[in-house]
Amino acid sequence: TLPTDPNQCGRAVSWVGQATGSDNCGISSIGSNNAGYYDVGSYTVVHTVTDPAGNSGSCNQTVTVFDAQAPVISCPATIVVE
């Protein structure tokens, strides 16, 4: 769970952590679709591990971006009625 970037309605996310994996024949790659700009809301990041034979496994991670910045309001001037 991450707050929005200041004065934005979303957040630039470059890193959400690294999944780990193991296999009897070793690991060829571990990656995810995590980088990018996320608007307020919940998103699924898919982490995938692949072995040398092309077998793969994956797991999902939820990234939630929330708006913690209060709105700003400007009131009109005071009116005096006589």
Short mmCIF file of C-alpha atoms in Angstrom, two decimals:
data_model
loop_
_atom_site.label_atom_id
_atom_site.label_comp_id
_atom_site.label_asym_id
_atom_site.label_seq_id
_atom_site.Cartn_x
_atom_site.Cartn_y
_atom_site.Cartn_z
CA THR A 1 0.00 0.00 0.00
CA LEU A 2 1.51 3.28 -1.16
CA PRO A 3 0.33 6.91 -1.02
CA THR A 4 0.11 8.99 -4.19
CA ASP A 5 3.01 11.18 -5.23
CA PRO A 6 2.58 14.77 -3.94
CA ASN A 7 -0.03 16.72 -5.94
CA GLN A 8 -0.70 13.71 -8.18
CA CYS A 9 -3.59 11.23 -8.42
CA GLY A 10 -1.26 8.28 -8.72
CA ARG A 11 2.26 7.11 -8.08
CA ALA A 12 5.28 6.19 -10.15
CA VAL A 13 6.38 2.73 -9.04
CA SER A 14 9.77 1.41 -10.11
CA TRP A 15 10.21 -1.37 -7.56
CA VAL A 16 7.80 -3.48 -5.46
CA GLY A 17 10.26 -6.14 -4.36
CA GLN A 18 11.75 -9.22 -5.94
CA ALA A 19 10.17 -12.66 -5.92
CA THR A 20 12.43 -15.64 -5.30
CA GLY A 21 12.27 -19.10 -6.80
CA SER A 22 14.00 -22.44 -6.92
CA ASP A 23 14.05 -25.40 -9.28
CA ASN A 24 15.84 -28.75 -9.48
CA CYS A 25 17.55 -27.62 -12.72
CA GLY A 26 18.17 -24.01 -11.78
CA ILE A 27 16.49 -20.72 -12.64
CA SER A 28 16.81 -18.93 -15.99
CA SER A 29 14.90 -15.79 -15.10
CA ILE A 30 12.76 -14.08 -12.50
CA GLY A 31 10.78 -10.99 -13.47
CA SER A 32 7.61 -9.03 -13.04
CA ASN A 33 5.40 -6.41 -14.66
CA ASN A 34 5.80 -3.98 -11.76
CA ALA A 35 7.29 -0.77 -13.18
CA GLY A 36 5.01 2.04 -14.24
CA TYR A 37 2.60 4.71 -13.12
CA TYR A 38 -0.34 3.54 -11.02
CA ASP A 39 -3.48 5.64 -10.58
CA VAL A 40 -5.35 5.47 -7.26
CA GLY A 41 -6.66 1.90 -6.91
CA SER A 42 -5.49 -1.70 -6.57
CA TYR A 43 -3.40 -3.51 -9.15
CA THR A 44 -2.04 -7.02 -9.56
CA VAL A 45 1.69 -7.38 -10.18
CA VAL A 46 2.57 -10.79 -11.63
CA HIS A 47 5.98 -12.23 -10.71
CA THR A 48 7.21 -15.08 -12.93
CA VAL A 49 10.10 -17.53 -12.55
CA THR A 50 11.33 -19.67 -15.45
CA ASP A 51 13.72 -22.64 -15.48
CA PRO A 52 16.13 -23.68 -18.30
CA ALA A 53 13.52 -26.09 -19.73
CA GLY A 54 10.99 -23.28 -20.17
CA ASN A 55 8.81 -24.34 -17.25
CA SER A 56 7.45 -21.38 -15.32
CA GLY A 57 5.63 -20.52 -12.15
CA SER A 58 4.05 -17.28 -11.09
CA CYS A 59 2.61 -15.51 -8.09
CA ASN A 60 0.53 -12.37 -7.72
CA GLN A 61 1.18 -9.34 -5.53
CA THR A 62 -1.38 -6.60 -4.94
CA VAL A 63 -0.19 -2.99 -5.11
CA THR A 64 -2.66 -0.46 -3.73
CA VAL A 65 -2.24 3.28 -4.27
CA PHE A 66 -4.32 5.53 -2.04
CA ASP A 67 -5.00 9.26 -1.99
CA ALA A 68 -3.83 10.72 1.33
CA GLN A 69 -3.86 14.35 0.22
CA ALA A 70 -6.86 16.40 1.33
CA PRO A 71 -8.54 18.68 -1.18
CA VAL A 72 -7.99 22.43 -0.96
CA ILE A 73 -10.94 24.78 -0.90
CA SER A 74 -11.09 28.55 -1.32
CA CYS A 75 -14.19 30.29 -0.03
CA PRO A 76 -15.67 33.41 -1.57
CA ALA A 77 -15.22 36.73 0.19
CA THR A 78 -17.49 37.73 3.05
CA ILE A 79 -20.65 39.54 1.96
CA VAL A 80 -22.21 42.18 4.17
CA VAL A 81 -25.88 42.90 3.51
CA GLU A 82 -27.39 46.06 5.02
#
